Tab-separated table of C-alpha atoms and ligand atoms in Angstrom:
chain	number	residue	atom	x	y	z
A	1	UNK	CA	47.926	67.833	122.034
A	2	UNK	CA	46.992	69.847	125.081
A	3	UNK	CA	45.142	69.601	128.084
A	4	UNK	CA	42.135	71.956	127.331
A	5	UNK	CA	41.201	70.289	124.336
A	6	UNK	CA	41.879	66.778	126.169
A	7	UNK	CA	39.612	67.768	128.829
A	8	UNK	CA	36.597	69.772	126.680
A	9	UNK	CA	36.003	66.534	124.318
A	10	UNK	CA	36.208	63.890	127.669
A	11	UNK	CA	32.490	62.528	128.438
A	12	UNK	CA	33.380	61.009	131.512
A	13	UNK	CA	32.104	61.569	135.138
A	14	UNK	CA	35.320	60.886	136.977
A	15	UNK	CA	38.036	59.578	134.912
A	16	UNK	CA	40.112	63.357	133.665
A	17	UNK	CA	38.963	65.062	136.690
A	18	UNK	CA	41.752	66.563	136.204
A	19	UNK	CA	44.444	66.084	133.131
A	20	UNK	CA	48.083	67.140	132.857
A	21	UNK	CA	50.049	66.782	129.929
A	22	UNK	CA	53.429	66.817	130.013
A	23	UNK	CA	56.499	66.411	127.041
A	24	UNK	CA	58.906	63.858	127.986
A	25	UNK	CA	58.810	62.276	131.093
A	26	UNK	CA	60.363	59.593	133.268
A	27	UNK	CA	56.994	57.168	133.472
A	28	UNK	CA	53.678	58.305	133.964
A	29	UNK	CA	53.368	56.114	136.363
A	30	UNK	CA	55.717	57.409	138.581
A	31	UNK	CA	55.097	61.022	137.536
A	32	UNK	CA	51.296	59.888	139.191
A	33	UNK	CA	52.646	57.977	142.280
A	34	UNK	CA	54.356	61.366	142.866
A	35	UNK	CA	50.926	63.464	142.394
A	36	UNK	CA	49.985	60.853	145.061
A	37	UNK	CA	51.749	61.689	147.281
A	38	UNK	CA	50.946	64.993	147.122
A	39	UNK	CA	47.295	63.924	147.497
A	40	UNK	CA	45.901	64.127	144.021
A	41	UNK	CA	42.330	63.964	143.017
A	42	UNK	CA	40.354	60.712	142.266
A	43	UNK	CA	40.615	60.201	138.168
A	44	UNK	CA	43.616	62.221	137.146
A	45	UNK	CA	45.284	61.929	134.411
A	46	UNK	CA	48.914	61.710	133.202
A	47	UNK	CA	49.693	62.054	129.866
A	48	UNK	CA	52.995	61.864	127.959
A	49	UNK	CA	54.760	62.619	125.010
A	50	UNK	CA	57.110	60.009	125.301
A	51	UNK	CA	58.952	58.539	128.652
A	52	UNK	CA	62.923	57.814	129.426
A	53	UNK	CA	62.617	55.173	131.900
A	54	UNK	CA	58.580	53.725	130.890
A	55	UNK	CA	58.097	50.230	133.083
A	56	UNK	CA	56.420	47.326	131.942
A	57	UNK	CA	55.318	43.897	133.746
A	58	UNK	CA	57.914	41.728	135.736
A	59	UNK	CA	60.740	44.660	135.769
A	60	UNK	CA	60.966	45.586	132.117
A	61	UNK	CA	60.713	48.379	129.967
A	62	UNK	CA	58.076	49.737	127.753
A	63	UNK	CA	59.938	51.443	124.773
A	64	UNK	CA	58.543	55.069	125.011
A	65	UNK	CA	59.433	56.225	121.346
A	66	UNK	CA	57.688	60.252	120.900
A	67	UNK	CA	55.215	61.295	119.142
A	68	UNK	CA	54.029	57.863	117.930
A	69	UNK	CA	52.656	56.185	120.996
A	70	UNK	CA	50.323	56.832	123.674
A	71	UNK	CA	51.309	56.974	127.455
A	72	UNK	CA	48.988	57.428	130.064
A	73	UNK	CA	48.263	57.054	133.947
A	74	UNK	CA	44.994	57.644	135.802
A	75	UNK	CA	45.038	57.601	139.695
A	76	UNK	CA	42.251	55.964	141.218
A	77	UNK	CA	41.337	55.660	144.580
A	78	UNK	CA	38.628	52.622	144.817
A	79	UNK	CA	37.410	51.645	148.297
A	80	UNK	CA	38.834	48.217	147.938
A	81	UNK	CA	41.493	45.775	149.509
A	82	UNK	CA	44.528	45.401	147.256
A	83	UNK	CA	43.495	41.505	146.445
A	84	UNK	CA	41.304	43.697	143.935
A	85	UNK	CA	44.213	44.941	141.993
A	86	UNK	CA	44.342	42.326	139.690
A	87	UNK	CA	40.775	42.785	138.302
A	88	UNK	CA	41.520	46.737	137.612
A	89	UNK	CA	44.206	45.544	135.472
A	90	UNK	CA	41.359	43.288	133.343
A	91	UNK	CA	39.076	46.388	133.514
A	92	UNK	CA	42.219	48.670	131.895
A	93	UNK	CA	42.544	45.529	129.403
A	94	UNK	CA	38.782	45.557	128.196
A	95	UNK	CA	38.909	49.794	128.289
A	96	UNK	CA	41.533	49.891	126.339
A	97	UNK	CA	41.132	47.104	123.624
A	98	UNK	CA	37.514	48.574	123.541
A	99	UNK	CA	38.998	51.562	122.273
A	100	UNK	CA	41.771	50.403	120.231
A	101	UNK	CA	38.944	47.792	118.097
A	102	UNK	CA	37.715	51.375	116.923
A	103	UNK	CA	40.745	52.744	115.393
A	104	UNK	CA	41.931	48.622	114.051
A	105	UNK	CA	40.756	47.426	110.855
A	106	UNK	CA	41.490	43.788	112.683
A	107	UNK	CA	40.256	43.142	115.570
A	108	UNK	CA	42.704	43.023	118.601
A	109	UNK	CA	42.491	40.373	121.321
A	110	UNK	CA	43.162	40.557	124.927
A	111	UNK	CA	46.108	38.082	126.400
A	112	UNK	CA	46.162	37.304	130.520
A	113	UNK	CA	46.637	39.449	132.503
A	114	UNK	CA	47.731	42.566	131.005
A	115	UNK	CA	48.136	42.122	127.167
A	116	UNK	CA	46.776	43.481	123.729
A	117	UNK	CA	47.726	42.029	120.888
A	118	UNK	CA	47.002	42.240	117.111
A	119	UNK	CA	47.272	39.472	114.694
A	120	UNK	CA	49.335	37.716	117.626
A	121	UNK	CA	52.038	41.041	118.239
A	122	UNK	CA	51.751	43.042	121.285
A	123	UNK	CA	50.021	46.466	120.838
A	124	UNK	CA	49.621	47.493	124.257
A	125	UNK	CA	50.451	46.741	127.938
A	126	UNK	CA	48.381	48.207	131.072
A	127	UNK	CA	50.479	48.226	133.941
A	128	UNK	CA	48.231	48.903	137.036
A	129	UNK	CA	50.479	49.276	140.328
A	130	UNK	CA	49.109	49.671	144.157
A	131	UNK	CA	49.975	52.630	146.216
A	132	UNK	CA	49.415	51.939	150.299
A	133	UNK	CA	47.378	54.387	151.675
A	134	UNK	CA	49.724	56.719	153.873
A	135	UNK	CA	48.089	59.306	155.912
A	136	UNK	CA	45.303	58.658	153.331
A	137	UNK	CA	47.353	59.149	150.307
A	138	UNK	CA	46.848	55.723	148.617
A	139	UNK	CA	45.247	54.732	145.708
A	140	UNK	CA	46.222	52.758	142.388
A	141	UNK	CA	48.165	53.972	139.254
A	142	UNK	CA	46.430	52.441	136.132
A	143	UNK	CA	49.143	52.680	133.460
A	144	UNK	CA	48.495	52.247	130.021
A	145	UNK	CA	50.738	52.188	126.600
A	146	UNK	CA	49.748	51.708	123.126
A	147	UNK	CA	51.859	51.868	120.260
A	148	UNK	CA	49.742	53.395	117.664
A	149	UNK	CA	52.405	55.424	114.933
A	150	UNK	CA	55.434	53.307	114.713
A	151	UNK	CA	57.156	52.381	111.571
A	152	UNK	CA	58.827	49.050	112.202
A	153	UNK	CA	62.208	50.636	112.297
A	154	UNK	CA	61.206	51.923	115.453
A	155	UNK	CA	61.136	49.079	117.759
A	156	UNK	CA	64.731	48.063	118.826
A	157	UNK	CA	65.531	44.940	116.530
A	158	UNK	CA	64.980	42.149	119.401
A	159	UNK	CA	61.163	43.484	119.388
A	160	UNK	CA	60.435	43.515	115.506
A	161	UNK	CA	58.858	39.892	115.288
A	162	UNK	CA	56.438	40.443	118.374
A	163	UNK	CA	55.626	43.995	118.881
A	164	UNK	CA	53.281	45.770	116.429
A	165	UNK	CA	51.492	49.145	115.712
A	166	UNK	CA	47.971	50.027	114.569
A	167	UNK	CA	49.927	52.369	112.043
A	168	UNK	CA	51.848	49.007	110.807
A	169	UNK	CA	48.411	46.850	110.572
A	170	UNK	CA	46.637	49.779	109.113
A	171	UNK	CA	48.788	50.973	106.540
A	172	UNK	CA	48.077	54.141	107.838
A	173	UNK	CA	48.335	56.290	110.353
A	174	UNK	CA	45.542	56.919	113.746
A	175	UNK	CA	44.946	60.467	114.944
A	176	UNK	CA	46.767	59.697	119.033
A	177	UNK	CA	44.376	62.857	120.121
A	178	UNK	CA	40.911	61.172	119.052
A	179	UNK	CA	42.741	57.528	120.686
A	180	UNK	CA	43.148	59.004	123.496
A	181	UNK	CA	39.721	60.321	124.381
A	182	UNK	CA	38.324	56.658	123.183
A	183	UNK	CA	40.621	54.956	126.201
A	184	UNK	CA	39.278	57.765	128.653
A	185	UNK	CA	35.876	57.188	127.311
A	186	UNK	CA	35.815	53.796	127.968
A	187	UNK	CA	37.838	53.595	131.200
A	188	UNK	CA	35.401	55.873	132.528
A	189	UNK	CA	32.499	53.751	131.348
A	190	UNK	CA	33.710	50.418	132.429
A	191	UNK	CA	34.899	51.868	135.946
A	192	UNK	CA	31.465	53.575	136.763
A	193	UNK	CA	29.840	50.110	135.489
A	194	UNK	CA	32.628	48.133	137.975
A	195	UNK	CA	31.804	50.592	140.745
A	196	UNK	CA	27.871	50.132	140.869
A	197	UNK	CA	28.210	46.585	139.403
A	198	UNK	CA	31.168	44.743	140.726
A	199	UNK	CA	33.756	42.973	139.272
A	200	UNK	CA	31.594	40.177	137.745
A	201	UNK	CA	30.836	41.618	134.168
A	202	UNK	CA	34.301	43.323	133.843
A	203	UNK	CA	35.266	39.252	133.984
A	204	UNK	CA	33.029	38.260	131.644
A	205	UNK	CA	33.380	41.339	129.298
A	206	UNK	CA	37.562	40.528	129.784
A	207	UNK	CA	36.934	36.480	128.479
A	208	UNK	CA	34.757	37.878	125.594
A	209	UNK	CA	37.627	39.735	124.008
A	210	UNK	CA	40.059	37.059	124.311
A	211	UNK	CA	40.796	34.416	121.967
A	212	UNK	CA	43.023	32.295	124.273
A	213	UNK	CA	40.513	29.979	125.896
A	214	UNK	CA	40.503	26.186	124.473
A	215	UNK	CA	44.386	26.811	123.679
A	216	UNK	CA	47.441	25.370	124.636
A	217	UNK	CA	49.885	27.839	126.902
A	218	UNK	CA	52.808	27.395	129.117
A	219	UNK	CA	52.721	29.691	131.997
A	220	UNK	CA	55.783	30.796	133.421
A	221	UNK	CA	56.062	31.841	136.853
A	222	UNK	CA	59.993	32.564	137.491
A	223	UNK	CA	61.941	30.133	136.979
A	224	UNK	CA	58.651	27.409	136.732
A	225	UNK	CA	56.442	26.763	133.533
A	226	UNK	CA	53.565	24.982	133.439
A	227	UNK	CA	51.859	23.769	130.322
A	228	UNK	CA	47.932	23.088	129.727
A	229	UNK	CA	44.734	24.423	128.035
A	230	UNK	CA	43.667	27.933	129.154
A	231	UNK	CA	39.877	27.115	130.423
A	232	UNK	CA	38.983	30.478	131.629
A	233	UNK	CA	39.002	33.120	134.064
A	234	UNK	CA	37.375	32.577	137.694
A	235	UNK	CA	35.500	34.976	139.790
A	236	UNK	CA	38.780	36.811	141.056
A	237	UNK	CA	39.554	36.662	137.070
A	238	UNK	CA	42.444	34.137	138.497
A	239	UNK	CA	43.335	32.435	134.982
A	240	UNK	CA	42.485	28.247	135.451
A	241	UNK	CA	44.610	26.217	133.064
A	242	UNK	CA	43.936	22.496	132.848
A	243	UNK	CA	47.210	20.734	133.089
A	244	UNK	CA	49.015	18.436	131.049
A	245	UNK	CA	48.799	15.817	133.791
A	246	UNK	CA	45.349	16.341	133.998
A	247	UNK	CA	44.772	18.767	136.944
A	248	UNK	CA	43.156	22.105	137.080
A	249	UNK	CA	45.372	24.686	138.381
A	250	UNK	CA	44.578	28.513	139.046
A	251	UNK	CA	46.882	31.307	138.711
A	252	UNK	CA	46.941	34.491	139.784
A	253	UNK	CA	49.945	36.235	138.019
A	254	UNK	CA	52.572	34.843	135.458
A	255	UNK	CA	53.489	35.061	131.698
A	256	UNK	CA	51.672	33.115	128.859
A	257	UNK	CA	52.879	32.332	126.008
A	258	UNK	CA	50.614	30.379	123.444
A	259	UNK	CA	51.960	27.062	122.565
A	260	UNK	CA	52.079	23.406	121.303
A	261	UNK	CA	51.173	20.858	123.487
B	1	LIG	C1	53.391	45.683	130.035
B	1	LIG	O1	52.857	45.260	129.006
B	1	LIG	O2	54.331	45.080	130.561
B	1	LIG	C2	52.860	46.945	130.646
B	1	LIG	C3	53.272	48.166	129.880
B	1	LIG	C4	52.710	49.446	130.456
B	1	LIG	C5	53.285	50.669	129.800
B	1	LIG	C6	52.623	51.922	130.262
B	1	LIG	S1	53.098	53.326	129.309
B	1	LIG	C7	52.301	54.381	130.445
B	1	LIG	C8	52.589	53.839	131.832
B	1	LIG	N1	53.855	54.338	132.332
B	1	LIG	C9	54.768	53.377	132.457
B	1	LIG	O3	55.942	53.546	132.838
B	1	LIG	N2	54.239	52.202	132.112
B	1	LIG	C10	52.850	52.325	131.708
């Protein structure tokens, strides 16, 4: 995999501007935060072999394993408040399951905020995190992680029974190279659509590849869970849960987890 023939097959107007591929690194993420800094262009792109220290949601860690998964960043630099974050995030979410649905013989489903998952296992996180503009050096990291090769023997044992890999659900493997363009593809698509369109139809497009509407979550925020039926998104692409005691309630981060009422 290297950068030339990365950036010759791209169709994109902005998102690859410019691409940099690197062998192991801490977390493309941080590897773009530090590009940044150093004023990098609108629609770069970080891309890794594998990652020591790869971050997930809510402080964790995204198992880098090489070779086998993807690992990506793209710096963007939207004119819009941070409140707006959160709807990049969906638009990463729809880009990437978009591309993923190619390569899957079963169809994978998008899980609020910032989940993929196949037949109910996680497949891929997007991990989108705000940079404030210093001397006019801000913009957002769009992370993004797929795990598209592994074997089951290489997720750590506590992962087995929830994470998955289009390799596993396949029965065989996906060419990471021709993945990769398909996420670039699409998250240049879906950003040029969000840019002249607004945020509206990323929303909608978000809801109609997700399964999780009409079903009963709990929604943990810290320490606090609440349980309901997910109803939808709203226009901020909050998530609005009807609550066991009968209220509607509207959340704007937290951690779902499908369940009985
Ligand atoms: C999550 O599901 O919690 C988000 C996972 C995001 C992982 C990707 S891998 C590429 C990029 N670099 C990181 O350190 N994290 C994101």
């Amino acid at each position: 995999m290297n950068r030339e023939t990365i950036k010759n097959n791209l169709q994109t107007i902005l998102i690859g501007s410019e691409v940099i591929v690197m062998d192991e690194v801490d977390s493309t993420n941080d590897v773009a935060k530090r590009y940044l800094e150093k004023d990098a262009h609108d629609g770069l792109v970080i891309i890794a072999n594998s990652q020591s220290r790869g971050k997930g949601r809510l402080k964790r860690s995204w198992i880098s394993v090489p070779e086998v998964g993807i690992y990506l960043s793209v710096i963007l630099k939207p004119r819009i408040s941070p409140d707006h974050i959160p709807q990049l995030t969906l638009l990463a979410g729809v880009a990437a399951v978009s591309a993923v649905n190619a390569f899957s013989r079963t169809p994978a489903r998008l899980k609020w905020p910032n989940d993929i998952l196949l037949k109910g296992k996680k497949l891929c996180g997007v991990l989108c995190e705000y940079c404030p503009p210093e001397e006019n050096k801000g913009g957002i990291v769009m992370g993004i992680g797929i795990n598209v090769n592994h074997g089951p023997s290489q997720f750590p044992e506590d992962l087995r029974n929830t994470a998955t890999s289009l390799k596993i659900e396949n029965g065989e493997p996906v060419d990471r190279l021709a993945l990769i363009l398909s996420v670039l593809n699409h998250l240049d698509q879906e950003y040029e659509a969000y840019l002249l369109g607004g945020e509206q139809q990323v929303i909608k497009k978000w809801a109609d590849h997700s399964d999780m509407f009409g079903k009963h979550i709990l929604l943990t925020q810290g320490s606090s869970s609440t349980g309901g039926t997910a109803v939808g998104l709203d226009s901020l692409g909050r998530l609005k849960v009807l609550t066991d005691d009968g209220r509607e309630q509207v959340f704007d981060s937290g951690e779902v987890t499908l369940s009985l009422p």
